[in-house]
Amino acid sequence: ESSGEEGSTVVRKERRRDAPNPMIQKTRRCTKDRPEYAPSSSEDEDPAKEIGVTYKSTRSAKPVGPEDMGATAVYELDTEKEKDAQAIFERSQKIQEELRGKEDDKIYRGINNYQKYVKPKDTSMGNASSGMVRKGPIRAPEHLRATVRWDYQPDICKDYKETGFCGFGDSCKFLHDRSDYKHGWQIERELDEGRYGVN
């Protein structure tokens, strides 16, 4: 507003309202800064209704999931039991028993079921269906998953482990550990108890 030449004017810079940047995230957003693509309503909404994710209780104290909490869950990445190498071998054995002594009927039964005219020796290697002795892949245990890490390079100082002394001292880059060997007091205690050298 101006009142003549000697009057002063006040210029108020309007704050430009930026469109919300999806790359900038905040923990608390005011309801006024609603993005333009969100549906707007004239009446004030309850803030609890604006939350995107809601959960409804089942009103039960029973935990969700299987009864045994997955203790007997089967590892599903392995081949199914009816399709693995052991099952194929067992089916092949059954078919060989049926065909033994019969004339060839010229029916193709798959690559694993060609008729064997010479019976394999009755050894665990020849006839066992268990994967531990038979050639080929063994059937993995269903409920046991063992994770093994082989430490091919245990960074333990060889000098310190064998002699108890290392020339590098504290600047040695290898671990100074003699836990494989018993201390003198442990050997003396075993001698006193009569357990020394007895496995």
Tab-separated table of N, CA and C in Angstrom, residues 10 21-22 25 31 47 52 65 76 82 87 91 96-97 101 103-104 109 122-123 131 137 140 149-150 152 178:
chain	number	residue	atom	x	y	z
A	10	VAL	N	5.312	-1.791	1.886
A	10	VAL	CA	5.757	-3.069	2.446
A	10	VAL	C	5.470	-4.147	1.412
A	21	ASN	N	8.420	-33.519	-2.076
A	21	ASN	CA	9.467	-34.282	-2.755
A	21	ASN	C	9.461	-35.706	-2.204
A	22	PRO	N	9.282	-36.712	-3.034
A	22	PRO	CA	9.265	-38.089	-2.510
A	22	PRO	C	10.623	-38.551	-1.999
A	25	GLN	N	12.062	-37.534	3.275
A	25	GLN	CA	11.119	-38.221	4.147
A	25	GLN	C	11.256	-37.710	5.562
A	31	THR	N	-0.844	-32.388	8.465
A	31	THR	CA	-1.938	-32.750	7.558
A	31	THR	C	-2.112	-31.706	6.467
A	47	PRO	N	-7.105	-38.082	12.617
A	47	PRO	CA	-5.772	-38.504	12.169
A	47	PRO	C	-5.581	-40.018	12.190
A	52	GLY	N	-2.238	-45.596	6.922
A	52	GLY	CA	-2.447	-46.480	5.788
A	52	GLY	C	-2.581	-47.942	6.148
A	65	GLY	N	0.383	-69.534	13.179
A	65	GLY	CA	1.361	-70.442	12.596
A	65	GLY	C	1.039	-71.877	12.931
A	76	GLU	N	12.218	-77.091	1.829
A	76	GLU	CA	11.567	-77.262	0.534
A	76	GLU	C	12.484	-77.029	-0.659
A	82	GLU	N	9.783	-88.277	-3.454
A	82	GLU	CA	9.400	-89.246	-4.487
A	82	GLU	C	10.123	-89.014	-5.813
A	87	ALA	N	14.707	-92.486	-4.367
A	87	ALA	CA	13.402	-92.998	-4.795
A	87	ALA	C	13.489	-93.601	-6.195
A	91	ARG	N	12.596	-97.500	-7.091
A	91	ARG	CA	11.648	-97.876	-8.147
A	91	ARG	C	12.316	-98.782	-9.172
A	96	GLN	N	13.094	-104.148	-11.634
A	96	GLN	CA	14.024	-105.243	-11.959
A	96	GLN	C	13.534	-106.567	-11.371
A	97	GLU	N	12.943	-106.511	-10.172
A	97	GLU	CA	12.399	-107.734	-9.555
A	97	GLU	C	11.240	-108.284	-10.381
A	101	GLY	N	13.599	-112.905	-15.062
A	101	GLY	CA	13.139	-114.185	-15.580
A	101	GLY	C	12.132	-114.076	-16.707
A	103	GLU	N	10.610	-112.577	-20.431
A	103	GLU	CA	11.146	-112.217	-21.739
A	103	GLU	C	10.987	-110.713	-21.936
A	104	ASP	N	11.883	-110.121	-22.734
A	104	ASP	CA	11.841	-108.677	-22.973
A	104	ASP	C	10.554	-108.330	-23.718
A	109	ARG	N	10.918	-98.167	-20.339
A	109	ARG	CA	10.504	-97.783	-18.987
A	109	ARG	C	11.359	-96.644	-18.424
A	122	ASP	N	25.188	-109.078	-4.204
A	122	ASP	CA	24.341	-108.790	-3.046
A	122	ASP	C	25.182	-108.135	-1.947
A	123	THR	N	25.637	-106.934	-2.250
A	123	THR	CA	26.412	-106.175	-1.267
A	123	THR	C	25.658	-104.892	-0.960
A	131	GLY	N	21.154	-93.980	0.855
A	131	GLY	CA	22.104	-93.163	0.110
A	131	GLY	C	23.498	-93.150	0.658
A	137	PRO	N	23.804	-89.035	-5.279
A	137	PRO	CA	23.529	-88.097	-4.187
A	137	PRO	C	22.756	-88.755	-3.055
A	140	ALA	N	18.975	-85.726	1.731
A	140	ALA	CA	19.278	-84.809	2.827
A	140	ALA	C	18.314	-85.037	3.979
A	149	ARG	N	31.463	-74.224	8.714
A	149	ARG	CA	32.454	-73.343	8.103
A	149	ARG	C	33.821	-73.928	8.380
A	150	TRP	N	34.524	-74.286	7.310
A	150	TRP	CA	35.875	-74.825	7.472
A	150	TRP	C	36.843	-73.664	7.496
A	152	TYR	N	40.157	-72.896	6.859
A	152	TYR	CA	41.366	-73.446	6.260
A	152	TYR	C	42.604	-72.635	6.620
A	178	ARG	N	46.983	-70.346	22.928
A	178	ARG	CA	47.496	-71.692	23.242
A	178	ARG	C	46.397	-72.548	23.866
